[in-house]
Short mmCIF file of C-alpha atoms in Angstrom, two decimals:
data_model
loop_
_atom_site.label_atom_id
_atom_site.label_comp_id
_atom_site.label_asym_id
_atom_site.label_seq_id
_atom_site.Cartn_x
_atom_site.Cartn_y
_atom_site.Cartn_z
CA UNK A 1 32.26 -3.89 4.50
CA UNK A 2 31.99 -6.15 6.91
CA UNK A 3 30.52 -10.06 5.68
CA UNK A 4 27.12 -8.33 7.77
CA UNK A 5 26.63 -6.20 6.04
CA UNK A 6 27.06 -8.20 2.35
CA UNK A 7 24.98 -10.48 3.60
CA UNK A 8 22.30 -7.85 3.93
CA UNK A 9 23.05 -6.76 0.36
CA UNK A 10 22.60 -9.45 -1.31
CA UNK A 11 19.76 -10.14 0.67
CA UNK A 12 17.60 -6.77 -0.25
CA UNK A 13 18.62 -6.75 -3.52
CA UNK A 14 17.17 -9.77 -3.89
CA UNK A 15 13.61 -8.48 -2.17
CA UNK A 16 13.94 -4.95 -4.80
CA UNK A 17 14.64 -7.16 -7.38
CA UNK A 18 11.64 -9.44 -6.61
CA UNK A 19 9.90 -5.90 -6.10
CA UNK A 20 10.34 -4.72 -9.49
CA UNK A 21 9.59 -8.37 -11.42
CA UNK A 22 6.05 -8.49 -10.03
CA UNK A 23 6.15 -4.22 -11.16
CA UNK A 24 6.92 -5.59 -14.27
CA UNK A 25 4.06 -8.06 -14.56
CA UNK A 26 1.17 -5.55 -13.40
CA UNK A 27 2.41 -3.15 -16.34
CA UNK A 28 1.33 -5.34 -18.17
CA UNK A 29 -2.46 -4.65 -16.98
CA UNK A 30 -5.05 -7.22 -18.53
CA UNK A 31 -1.68 -8.36 -20.43
CA UNK A 32 -0.11 -7.91 -23.83
CA UNK A 33 -3.20 -9.47 -25.56
CA UNK A 34 -5.74 -7.15 -24.77
CA UNK A 35 -3.23 -4.03 -24.40
CA UNK A 36 -2.99 -5.28 -28.62
CA UNK A 37 -6.48 -4.83 -28.55
CA UNK A 38 -6.70 -1.51 -26.98
CA UNK A 39 -4.23 -0.11 -29.66
CA UNK A 40 -6.20 -1.21 -32.53
CA UNK A 41 -8.95 1.01 -31.51
CA UNK A 42 -7.35 3.87 -32.34
CA UNK A 43 -6.45 4.04 -27.84
CA UNK A 44 -3.42 4.27 -26.22
CA UNK A 45 -3.66 1.73 -22.52
CA UNK A 46 -3.07 3.76 -19.53
CA UNK A 47 -0.04 4.25 -18.87
CA UNK A 48 0.33 5.06 -22.29
CA UNK A 49 -2.28 8.28 -21.97
CA UNK A 50 -0.30 9.13 -18.14
CA UNK A 51 3.61 8.69 -20.09
CA UNK A 52 2.18 11.23 -22.71
CA UNK A 53 0.49 13.90 -20.33
CA UNK A 54 2.98 14.19 -17.51
CA UNK A 55 6.44 16.58 -18.28
CA UNK A 56 9.15 14.98 -19.75
CA UNK A 57 12.29 13.18 -17.23
CA UNK A 58 10.15 15.27 -14.15
CA UNK A 59 9.55 12.90 -11.70
CA UNK A 60 6.52 10.85 -10.76
CA UNK A 61 5.48 8.41 -7.83
CA UNK A 62 2.52 5.51 -8.31
CA UNK A 63 -0.09 4.67 -5.37
CA UNK A 64 -0.50 1.18 -5.23
CA UNK A 65 0.01 -0.58 -7.56
CA UNK A 66 0.89 -3.80 -5.85
CA UNK A 67 -3.61 -3.24 -5.07
CA UNK A 68 -5.51 -6.80 -5.17
CA UNK A 69 -1.95 -8.52 -5.43
CA UNK A 70 -3.30 -12.16 -5.38
CA UNK A 71 -6.94 -11.15 -5.23
CA UNK A 72 -9.74 -12.02 -6.98
CA UNK A 73 -8.87 -14.81 -8.25
CA UNK A 74 -11.74 -16.39 -9.31
CA UNK A 75 -12.60 -13.35 -11.36
CA UNK A 76 -9.40 -13.70 -13.82
CA UNK A 77 -7.52 -11.26 -11.24
CA UNK A 78 -6.90 -6.91 -11.01
CA UNK A 79 -3.86 -6.23 -11.82
CA UNK A 80 -3.08 -2.54 -9.86
CA UNK A 81 -7.44 -2.58 -9.06
CA UNK A 82 -7.61 -1.57 -12.80
CA UNK A 83 -6.26 1.29 -12.66
CA UNK A 84 -3.36 3.86 -12.70
CA UNK A 85 -3.24 6.28 -9.66
CA UNK A 86 0.26 8.75 -10.24
CA UNK A 87 1.59 12.10 -8.66
CA UNK A 88 3.49 13.74 -11.07
CA UNK A 89 3.72 16.97 -13.04
CA UNK A 90 1.73 18.48 -15.71
CA UNK A 91 2.83 21.68 -17.57
CA UNK A 92 5.04 22.46 -13.99
CA UNK A 93 1.97 21.57 -11.90
CA UNK A 94 2.49 18.67 -9.67
CA UNK A 95 -0.81 17.17 -9.82
CA UNK A 96 -3.21 13.76 -9.21
CA UNK A 97 -3.78 11.41 -12.09
CA UNK A 98 -6.13 8.28 -12.36
CA UNK A 99 -6.74 6.08 -14.69
CA UNK A 100 -8.77 3.35 -15.11
CA UNK A 101 -7.21 0.76 -17.15
CA UNK A 102 -9.34 -1.10 -20.21
CA UNK A 103 -7.52 -3.46 -21.06
CA UNK A 104 -7.86 -5.10 -16.68
CA UNK A 105 -11.98 -6.46 -16.88
CA UNK A 106 -12.54 -3.28 -19.37
CA UNK A 107 -12.15 -0.59 -16.49
CA UNK A 108 -14.44 -2.13 -14.45
CA UNK A 109 -14.73 -1.84 -11.14
CA UNK A 110 -13.92 -3.77 -8.26
CA UNK A 111 -14.11 -3.13 -4.45
CA UNK A 112 -9.94 -2.83 -4.75
CA UNK A 113 -10.54 0.05 -7.52
CA UNK A 114 -13.18 2.28 -5.41
CA UNK A 115 -10.62 1.53 -2.37
CA UNK A 116 -7.80 2.68 -4.86
CA UNK A 117 -9.69 5.75 -6.53
CA UNK A 118 -10.93 7.16 -2.71
CA UNK A 119 -7.57 7.24 -1.64
CA UNK A 120 -6.71 9.24 -5.16
CA UNK A 121 -9.31 12.04 -3.78
CA UNK A 122 -7.91 11.28 -0.53
CA UNK A 123 -4.67 12.49 -1.02
CA UNK A 124 -6.45 15.51 -3.01
CA UNK A 125 -8.48 17.22 -1.32
CA UNK A 126 -5.81 16.80 2.12
CA UNK A 127 -3.41 18.82 -0.35
CA UNK A 128 -5.67 21.00 -2.56
CA UNK A 129 -4.16 18.69 -5.05
CA UNK A 130 -5.72 19.57 -9.01
CA UNK A 131 -6.92 16.26 -9.63
CA UNK A 132 -6.83 14.65 -13.63
CA UNK A 133 -8.91 11.78 -14.16
CA UNK A 134 -8.70 9.47 -17.77
CA UNK A 135 -11.96 7.58 -17.52
CA UNK A 136 -12.62 4.39 -18.95
CA UNK A 137 -14.80 2.30 -17.41
CA UNK A 138 -17.21 -0.34 -17.91
CA UNK A 139 -18.54 1.09 -14.49
CA UNK A 140 -19.24 -1.23 -11.04
CA UNK A 141 -18.41 -5.33 -11.78
CA UNK A 142 -21.43 -6.95 -11.73
CA UNK A 143 -21.40 -9.68 -10.57
CA UNK A 144 -19.36 -8.29 -6.63
CA UNK A 145 -21.74 -5.17 -7.27
CA UNK A 146 -22.43 -5.34 -3.21
CA UNK A 147 -19.50 -4.91 -2.13
CA UNK A 148 -18.60 -1.67 -4.69
CA UNK A 149 -22.08 0.05 -5.08
CA UNK A 150 -23.79 0.35 -1.47
CA UNK A 151 -22.04 1.19 1.46
CA UNK A 152 -20.27 4.79 2.63
CA UNK A 153 -16.86 4.08 1.21
CA UNK A 154 -18.22 2.02 -1.80
CA UNK A 155 -19.14 3.80 -5.81
CA UNK A 156 -20.94 6.69 -5.00
CA UNK A 157 -18.59 8.14 -2.45
CA UNK A 158 -16.76 9.46 -5.49
CA UNK A 159 -19.19 11.77 -6.59
CA UNK A 160 -19.74 13.38 -3.29
CA UNK A 161 -16.23 13.34 -3.30
CA UNK A 162 -16.46 15.55 -6.52
CA UNK A 163 -18.67 17.88 -5.57
CA UNK A 164 -16.93 18.55 -2.42
CA UNK A 165 -13.64 19.35 -4.02
CA UNK A 166 -15.52 22.03 -6.18
CA UNK A 167 -16.67 23.17 -3.51
CA UNK A 168 -12.61 23.45 -1.92
CA UNK A 169 -11.87 25.08 -5.30
CA UNK A 170 -9.56 22.06 -6.27
CA UNK A 171 -9.28 21.92 -10.41
CA UNK A 172 -11.21 19.11 -11.17
CA UNK A 173 -10.40 17.66 -15.53
CA UNK A 174 -12.10 14.72 -16.57
CA UNK A 175 -10.92 13.24 -20.06
CA UNK A 176 -13.89 10.52 -21.38
CA UNK A 177 -11.49 8.45 -23.42
CA UNK A 178 -13.57 5.13 -23.67
CA UNK A 179 -17.21 4.60 -22.01
CA UNK A 180 -18.32 6.03 -19.22
CA UNK A 181 -21.26 4.59 -18.29
CA UNK A 182 -24.39 4.35 -15.66
CA UNK A 183 -22.83 6.39 -12.51
CA UNK A 184 -20.13 6.69 -13.49
CA UNK A 185 -21.75 8.98 -15.99
CA UNK A 186 -21.02 12.13 -13.01
CA UNK A 187 -17.04 12.00 -12.86
CA UNK A 188 -16.97 13.60 -15.79
CA UNK A 189 -19.58 15.85 -15.22
CA UNK A 190 -19.25 16.94 -11.70
CA UNK A 191 -15.31 17.74 -12.92
CA UNK A 192 -14.93 21.25 -13.91
CA UNK A 193 -14.05 20.03 -16.76
CA UNK A 194 -14.49 17.48 -19.61
CA UNK A 195 -13.48 16.50 -22.52
CA UNK A 196 -14.48 13.48 -24.69
CA UNK A 197 -12.53 11.83 -27.64
CA UNK A 198 -14.15 11.90 -31.31
CA UNK A 199 -15.50 8.05 -31.52
CA UNK A 200 -14.17 6.01 -28.51
CA UNK A 201 -15.57 7.99 -26.12
CA UNK A 202 -18.66 7.69 -24.47
CA UNK A 203 -21.23 8.57 -21.76
CA UNK A 204 -25.07 7.77 -21.40
CA UNK A 205 -27.04 7.18 -18.09
CA UNK A 206 -27.31 3.70 -20.05
CA UNK A 207 -26.29 2.36 -23.32
CA UNK A 208 -28.19 1.12 -25.95
CA UNK A 209 -28.80 -2.17 -25.11
CA UNK A 210 -30.69 -0.98 -21.59
CA UNK A 211 -32.54 1.82 -23.69
CA UNK A 212 -34.26 -0.89 -26.09
CA UNK A 213 -35.20 -2.64 -23.22
CA UNK A 214 -36.07 -0.65 -20.68
CA UNK A 215 -38.21 1.94 -23.10
CA UNK A 216 -38.40 0.16 -26.87
CA UNK A 217 -35.80 3.12 -28.15
CA UNK A 218 -33.50 1.70 -30.92
CA UNK A 219 -30.10 4.11 -31.33
CA UNK A 220 -26.68 3.59 -31.49
CA UNK A 221 -24.43 3.86 -28.95
CA UNK A 222 -22.23 6.83 -30.62
CA UNK A 223 -25.80 9.40 -31.34
CA UNK A 224 -26.85 8.04 -27.70
CA UNK A 225 -23.54 9.58 -25.75
CA UNK A 226 -21.13 10.17 -28.32
CA UNK A 227 -18.52 12.95 -29.16
CA UNK A 228 -20.57 14.69 -31.41
CA UNK A 229 -23.72 14.57 -29.09
CA UNK A 230 -22.16 15.87 -26.23
CA UNK A 231 -20.32 18.36 -27.32
CA UNK A 232 -22.88 19.57 -29.79
CA UNK A 233 -25.98 19.24 -28.78
CA UNK A 234 -26.83 18.04 -25.19
CA UNK A 235 -23.27 20.69 -23.89
CA UNK A 236 -22.54 17.64 -21.44
CA UNK A 237 -18.83 18.06 -22.11
CA UNK A 238 -16.59 21.44 -23.15
CA UNK A 239 -14.04 20.02 -25.27
CA UNK A 240 -14.09 17.47 -28.97
CA UNK A 241 -11.11 15.51 -29.28
CA UNK A 242 -9.87 13.39 -32.40
CA UNK A 243 -7.30 11.98 -30.83
CA UNK A 244 -6.11 10.27 -26.74
CA UNK A 245 -2.99 12.35 -28.03
CA UNK A 246 -5.11 15.08 -29.25
CA UNK A 247 -7.12 14.58 -25.52
CA UNK A 248 -4.06 15.36 -23.65
CA UNK A 249 -2.42 17.71 -25.10
CA UNK A 250 -5.62 20.44 -24.55
CA UNK A 251 -4.73 18.86 -21.17
CA UNK A 252 -2.11 19.77 -21.21
CA UNK A 253 -2.42 23.33 -22.23
CA UNK A 254 -5.39 24.04 -19.42
CA UNK A 255 -3.07 23.34 -17.43
CA UNK A 256 0.23 26.12 -18.66
CA UNK A 257 -3.07 28.62 -17.77
CA UNK A 258 -3.71 27.82 -14.31
CA UNK A 259 -2.55 30.34 -11.74
CA UNK A 260 -1.40 29.46 -8.20
CA UNK A 261 -2.88 29.32 -4.91
CA UNK A 262 -1.42 30.07 -0.78
CA UNK A 263 1.07 28.19 0.67
CA UNK A 264 1.54 26.33 3.24
CA UNK A 265 4.87 27.61 3.88
CA UNK A 266 6.69 24.60 4.75
CA UNK A 267 10.80 25.99 4.83
CA UNK A 268 13.03 24.49 2.18
CA UNK A 269 16.68 26.00 0.61
CA UNK A 270 19.01 24.18 -1.77
CA UNK A 271 18.88 20.81 -1.83
CA UNK A 272 22.48 18.54 -0.78
CA UNK A 273 22.69 14.73 -1.08
CA UNK A 274 24.02 12.74 2.06
CA UNK A 275 27.58 13.27 2.87
CA UNK A 276 26.77 9.67 3.75
CA UNK A 277 27.16 7.38 0.31
CA UNK A 278 22.79 6.11 0.26
CA UNK A 279 23.23 3.27 -1.80
CA UNK A 280 24.98 1.29 1.60
CA UNK A 281 21.92 1.69 4.00
CA UNK A 282 20.24 -2.28 1.26
CA UNK A 283 23.67 -3.40 3.00
CA UNK A 284 22.88 -1.99 7.04
CA UNK A 285 19.11 -3.08 7.36
CA UNK A 286 19.70 -6.56 8.46
CA UNK A 287 18.41 -9.93 6.99
CA UNK A 288 17.05 -11.81 10.25
CA UNK A 289 14.66 -8.84 11.38
CA UNK A 290 15.11 -10.16 14.74
CA UNK A 291 19.28 -8.45 14.85
CA UNK A 292 20.09 -5.25 16.10
CA UNK A 293 21.03 -2.17 13.48
CA UNK A 294 21.81 1.81 14.33
CA UNK A 295 19.56 3.91 12.99
CA UNK A 296 21.44 7.03 12.61
CA UNK A 297 23.17 5.30 9.88
CA UNK A 298 20.09 5.02 7.87
CA UNK A 299 18.69 8.19 9.02
CA UNK A 300 22.37 9.52 8.27
CA UNK A 301 21.96 8.07 4.62
CA UNK A 302 18.28 9.64 4.18
CA UNK A 303 18.18 13.37 4.96
CA UNK A 304 20.71 16.48 3.05
CA UNK A 305 24.76 16.12 4.19
CA UNK A 306 24.02 13.29 6.07
CA UNK A 307 22.95 16.47 9.81
CA UNK A 308 21.30 15.21 11.92
CA UNK A 309 19.62 17.55 14.90
CA UNK A 310 18.87 14.86 17.43
CA UNK A 311 16.22 15.93 19.93
CA UNK A 312 16.92 15.40 23.78
CA UNK A 313 20.26 12.45 22.09
CA UNK A 314 21.00 10.64 25.53
CA UNK A 315 17.00 10.48 26.95
CA UNK A 316 14.96 8.17 26.27
CA UNK A 317 16.74 6.52 23.22
CA UNK A 318 15.08 3.84 21.87
CA UNK A 319 13.58 6.94 19.99
CA UNK A 320 15.78 8.86 17.84
CA UNK A 321 13.84 12.34 17.45
CA UNK A 322 15.45 15.68 15.42
CA UNK A 323 15.48 17.52 12.87
CA UNK A 324 16.67 17.52 9.26
CA UNK A 325 16.20 18.09 5.73
CA UNK A 326 15.62 16.13 2.58
CA UNK A 327 16.10 16.94 -0.05
CA UNK A 328 16.07 20.68 0.79
CA UNK A 329 12.72 20.41 2.47
CA UNK A 330 12.77 20.39 6.84
CA UNK A 331 11.75 17.93 8.15
CA UNK A 332 11.22 16.34 12.07
CA UNK A 333 11.75 12.98 12.76
CA UNK A 334 11.08 10.38 14.80
CA UNK A 335 12.26 6.80 14.46
CA UNK A 336 12.77 3.69 16.36
CA UNK A 337 15.90 2.38 17.26
CA UNK A 338 16.97 -0.61 16.67
CA UNK A 339 20.07 -1.85 18.81
CA UNK A 340 19.83 -2.36 22.41
CA UNK A 341 20.58 1.09 24.86
CA UNK A 342 21.66 1.70 27.79
CA UNK A 343 18.80 4.10 29.67
CA UNK A 344 19.24 7.23 32.05
CA UNK A 345 19.11 4.96 34.94
CA UNK A 346 22.03 2.16 33.42
CA UNK A 347 19.05 0.16 32.34
CA UNK A 348 19.65 -1.95 29.36
CA UNK A 349 16.76 -1.01 26.67
CA UNK A 350 15.67 -3.76 23.53
CA UNK A 351 15.88 -2.00 20.11
CA UNK A 352 13.23 -1.53 18.04
CA UNK A 353 10.33 -1.43 22.32
CA UNK A 354 9.07 2.31 23.15
CA UNK A 355 9.70 3.08 26.80
CA UNK A 356 8.00 5.41 28.98
CA UNK A 357 10.46 8.40 28.50
CA UNK A 358 10.72 7.56 25.16
CA UNK A 359 6.93 8.34 24.25
CA UNK A 360 7.48 11.49 26.92
CA UNK A 361 10.12 12.64 24.46
CA UNK A 362 8.47 11.90 21.27
CA UNK A 363 5.63 14.01 22.60
CA UNK A 364 7.29 16.57 23.11
CA UNK A 365 9.01 16.63 20.28
CA UNK A 366 6.03 16.38 18.01
CA UNK A 367 4.65 19.23 20.28
CA UNK A 368 7.43 20.85 18.85
CA UNK A 369 7.19 20.54 14.95
CA UNK A 370 4.22 21.35 14.70
CA UNK A 371 4.61 25.23 17.06
CA UNK A 372 7.68 25.75 14.20
CA UNK A 373 5.10 23.78 11.16
CA UNK A 374 7.83 21.61 10.17
CA UNK A 375 6.42 18.30 8.64
CA UNK A 376 7.06 14.86 10.51
CA UNK A 377 8.50 11.63 8.91
CA UNK A 378 7.81 8.64 10.84
CA UNK A 379 10.64 5.85 10.33
CA UNK A 380 8.83 2.62 11.57
CA UNK A 381 10.53 -0.05 12.99
CA UNK A 382 8.43 -1.22 15.83
CA UNK A 383 7.61 -3.99 17.77
CA UNK A 384 5.42 -2.67 20.45
CA UNK A 385 5.99 -0.56 23.66
CA UNK A 386 7.40 -1.81 26.58
CA UNK A 387 5.07 -4.81 29.00
CA UNK A 388 5.61 -6.34 32.01
CA UNK A 389 5.09 -4.64 35.52
CA UNK A 390 8.13 -2.08 35.45
CA UNK A 391 6.48 -0.62 32.55
CA UNK A 392 2.94 -0.73 33.40
CA UNK A 393 4.05 1.06 37.21
CA UNK A 394 5.96 3.58 35.48
CA UNK A 395 2.82 4.25 33.52
CA UNK A 396 4.07 3.35 30.20
CA UNK A 397 0.37 3.10 29.62
CA UNK A 398 -0.09 7.61 30.29
CA UNK A 399 2.94 7.60 28.08
CA UNK A 400 1.76 6.21 24.85
CA UNK A 401 -1.09 7.40 25.29
CA UNK A 402 0.48 11.40 25.73
CA UNK A 403 2.57 9.73 21.97
CA UNK A 404 -0.45 8.72 20.63
CA UNK A 405 -2.20 12.24 21.42
CA UNK A 406 0.35 14.39 20.29
CA UNK A 407 0.82 12.39 17.45
CA UNK A 408 -2.87 12.73 15.94
CA UNK A 409 -3.83 15.73 16.18
CA UNK A 410 -1.09 17.26 13.97
CA UNK A 411 -1.43 20.01 12.35
CA UNK A 412 1.48 19.68 9.89
CA UNK A 413 1.83 16.64 7.21
CA UNK A 414 2.70 13.47 8.19
CA UNK A 415 4.12 10.65 6.49
CA UNK A 416 5.04 7.29 7.91
CA UNK A 417 7.72 5.14 5.77
CA UNK A 418 8.07 1.22 7.71
CA UNK A 419 11.65 -0.09 7.18
CA UNK A 420 11.15 -3.26 9.18
CA UNK A 421 8.55 -4.47 11.90
CA UNK A 422 5.71 -2.41 12.40
CA UNK A 423 3.63 -4.50 15.61
CA UNK A 424 0.63 -3.92 17.64
CA UNK A 425 0.58 -0.25 18.73
CA UNK A 426 3.76 0.41 17.86
CA UNK A 427 2.56 0.41 15.03
CA UNK A 428 -0.18 3.65 16.25
CA UNK A 429 1.99 5.21 18.18
CA UNK A 430 4.27 6.66 14.69
CA UNK A 431 2.05 7.11 13.06
CA UNK A 432 0.52 4.18 11.30
CA UNK A 433 -2.22 4.26 8.43
CA UNK A 434 -5.20 4.78 11.07
CA UNK A 435 -3.40 8.18 11.92
CA UNK A 436 -3.85 10.12 7.80
CA UNK A 437 -0.07 10.35 7.69
CA UNK A 438 0.21 12.26 3.68
CA UNK A 439 1.62 8.91 2.58
CA UNK A 440 2.68 5.71 4.11
CA UNK A 441 4.86 3.76 2.38
CA UNK A 442 7.19 0.12 3.11
CA UNK A 443 10.58 -1.02 1.84
CA UNK A 444 10.58 -4.31 1.27
CA UNK A 445 11.67 -5.83 4.56
CA UNK A 446 8.37 -5.05 6.41
CA UNK A 447 6.38 -6.45 8.37
CA UNK A 448 3.09 -5.67 9.07
CA UNK A 449 0.45 -6.67 12.02
CA UNK A 450 -0.36 -7.13 15.05
CA UNK A 451 2.72 -9.50 16.54
CA UNK A 452 4.82 -11.97 14.81
CA UNK A 453 4.75 -14.19 13.55
CA UNK A 454 6.22 -16.74 15.52
CA UNK A 455 4.64 -14.75 18.82
CA UNK A 456 1.06 -15.13 17.08
CA UNK A 457 1.86 -18.73 16.13
CA UNK A 458 2.89 -19.92 19.37
CA UNK A 459 -0.60 -17.89 20.88
CA UNK A 460 -2.32 -19.37 18.44
CA UNK A 461 -1.09 -23.05 18.81
CA UNK A 462 -1.18 -23.15 22.30
CA UNK A 463 -4.64 -22.48 22.58
CA UNK A 464 -5.53 -24.78 19.63
CA UNK A 465 -4.12 -27.81 21.99
CA UNK A 466 -5.56 -26.29 24.95
CA UNK A 467 -9.11 -26.84 22.68
CA UNK A 468 -8.11 -30.46 21.35
CA UNK A 469 -6.89 -31.28 24.83
CA UNK A 470 -10.35 -30.33 26.52
CA UNK A 471 -11.72 -33.21 23.94
CA UNK A 472 -9.45 -36.00 25.10
CA UNK A 473 -6.82 -35.63 22.18
CA UNK A 474 -3.59 -36.21 22.48
CA UNK A 475 -1.17 -33.88 20.98
CA UNK A 476 2.45 -35.29 19.59
CA UNK A 477 4.92 -33.01 19.86
CA UNK A 478 5.50 -33.81 16.00
CA UNK A 479 2.09 -32.92 15.37
CA UNK A 480 2.36 -29.68 17.75
CA UNK A 481 5.24 -28.89 15.38
CA UNK A 482 3.39 -29.42 12.45
CA UNK A 483 0.63 -27.51 13.72
CA UNK A 484 3.27 -24.49 14.50
CA UNK A 485 4.66 -23.83 11.14
CA UNK A 486 1.29 -24.23 9.60
CA UNK A 487 -0.57 -22.10 11.11
CA UNK A 488 2.99 -19.82 11.25
CA UNK A 489 3.31 -19.54 7.65
CA UNK A 490 -0.45 -18.52 7.64
CA UNK A 491 0.36 -15.78 9.75
CA UNK A 492 3.72 -14.56 8.08
CA UNK A 493 2.01 -14.08 4.54
CA UNK A 494 -0.31 -11.89 5.76
CA UNK A 495 2.41 -9.92 7.71
CA UNK A 496 4.18 -8.97 4.01
CA UNK A 497 4.43 -5.77 2.17
CA UNK A 498 2.52 -7.52 -0.84
CA UNK A 499 -0.60 -8.19 1.57
CA UNK A 500 -0.33 -4.36 3.05
CA UNK A 501 -0.58 -3.14 -0.72
CA UNK A 502 -2.56 -5.23 -1.67
CA UNK A 503 -5.44 -3.90 0.66
CA UNK A 504 -3.99 -1.10 0.47
CA UNK A 505 -2.88 -0.45 4.11
CA UNK A 506 0.10 1.36 2.45
CA UNK A 507 0.12 3.36 -0.13
CA UNK A 508 3.79 1.91 -2.11
CA UNK A 509 6.35 -0.68 -1.84
CA UNK A 510 9.07 0.73 -2.75
CA UNK A 511 13.47 0.14 -3.48
CA UNK A 512 14.56 1.89 0.28
CA UNK A 513 16.96 3.70 -2.51
CA UNK A 514 14.21 6.31 -3.60
CA UNK A 515 12.65 7.07 -0.18
CA UNK A 516 14.79 10.71 -0.48
CA UNK A 517 12.21 11.47 -3.69
CA UNK A 518 8.90 10.07 -1.98
CA UNK A 519 8.82 12.60 0.82
CA UNK A 520 10.48 15.45 -0.70
CA UNK A 521 7.27 15.58 -3.40
CA UNK A 522 5.19 14.50 -0.30
CA UNK A 523 6.17 17.11 1.41
CA UNK A 524 5.64 19.33 -2.09
CA UNK A 525 2.08 18.38 -1.96
CA UNK A 526 1.34 19.28 1.82
CA UNK A 527 2.59 22.36 0.71
CA UNK A 528 -0.06 23.60 -1.76
CA UNK A 529 -2.12 22.91 1.90
CA UNK A 530 -2.34 25.83 4.13
CA UNK A 531 -2.56 25.31 7.22
CA UNK A 532 -6.13 26.66 9.11
CA UNK A 533 -6.14 25.02 11.99
CA UNK A 534 -4.04 25.55 15.71
CA UNK A 535 -2.41 22.96 16.94
CA UNK A 536 -4.36 21.97 20.06
CA UNK A 537 -3.08 18.30 21.34
CA UNK A 538 -6.47 17.59 23.38
CA UNK A 539 -6.33 15.82 26.91
CA UNK A 540 -2.37 14.66 27.61
CA UNK A 541 -2.39 13.00 31.41
CA UNK A 542 1.64 14.81 33.97
#
């Protein structure tokens, strides 16, 4: 390996190590003291409950671990958004699990908590995945109620989705393992089955203090809405469990008896590991994001047997399109080529830029994958579409629209991995968050923004200087440099993958070596949802 490979490897290893250290802290939720208090109450933590529930030694992926990262500092923070969400296997059945973390503000719902729970339900609905709610929450976080309670995509949307999923026949099971109050009380009861843990679980629209204030009745919470009340008197819950372990074991027993439904029918054969060493991925991505590399080398280390059947190999080379398999699953790959290539006319094309011929090629390839019922994987490292008179006169807008149309109307599931840059319209065309990928992931090297930090800072500084000069102020070169650096630093912080993950613009930041697992489990979950509508690409100008 050359010196550049070693530099890249060292940089990526440091990024992965930093990510893992951040995760270790996030996994502690509200901290060791609150974890100990939870244990004193005879309860497991959210992560302990999930680990007990899922099949041992099975694959698991976590959605939104970085949600809320570096947010709500004035409220003490909200690690992982106060809720743990995983896609895992219970009694051999793939499902999604949402577990309130009561060590974080008693499991109260922050705005990001609501957004994260809605994402879990969206995944369940898109892929017809059974969903398990492990409920232990004090309800809406009152100091921020205006940001979580009243709007369309706020708290109430959870219950709307409960009803929609019920109508779709998607299994929902709730376990009340702690507090479940006010509007949140509807979630378990709108599920298909509800379990409650004796002495620690409770459900009521209003707790004992509020009942006393509202109607003058004196009653304790256990009598008001405990397990005995709801299993023997109200009939609100279906199973009374003696402790957390008993409750989780019963859920496993229920899942072991659930029948199977129709599948989408995506093609899968026996998996083969890549022929080229997967571990070399971390030495291929340049430590400097403006440097070139060959995306073929990344693909060869992601796909089975390193086999990539490339579509229109010598045409529109700034985008790579082709068929492959990942963990046995058939997949169509659309990837940005990051090295400079020569076009069919002998012109040089910049790496990471989408040209007219590339957009035209990818549109045709996406249509072909829909015809063949092959899931799509987008590997993003894109700076945007080519600009300038030659591109404009050549119809770049028309060809770009063709690509976006083909991608947006796709009926096969789409998955997106942001490897490096994800800028401007390139983010959109390569199936960014706005275009409903079933999962959208980022490597630690990802950068997501309208444009790169340096370019954006130059534009913003030029505007600022023009404004100051219009007021008669004189700007020295030193002041201009200081303003540029300050602006770039601020902008760069918002292009970080952690900023994106904190706001749930991506589902996870992952170790590049876990990419195959994420895509395989993603296609498996998508296979639960049969394709019910024909592919219609819409209006495309020729």
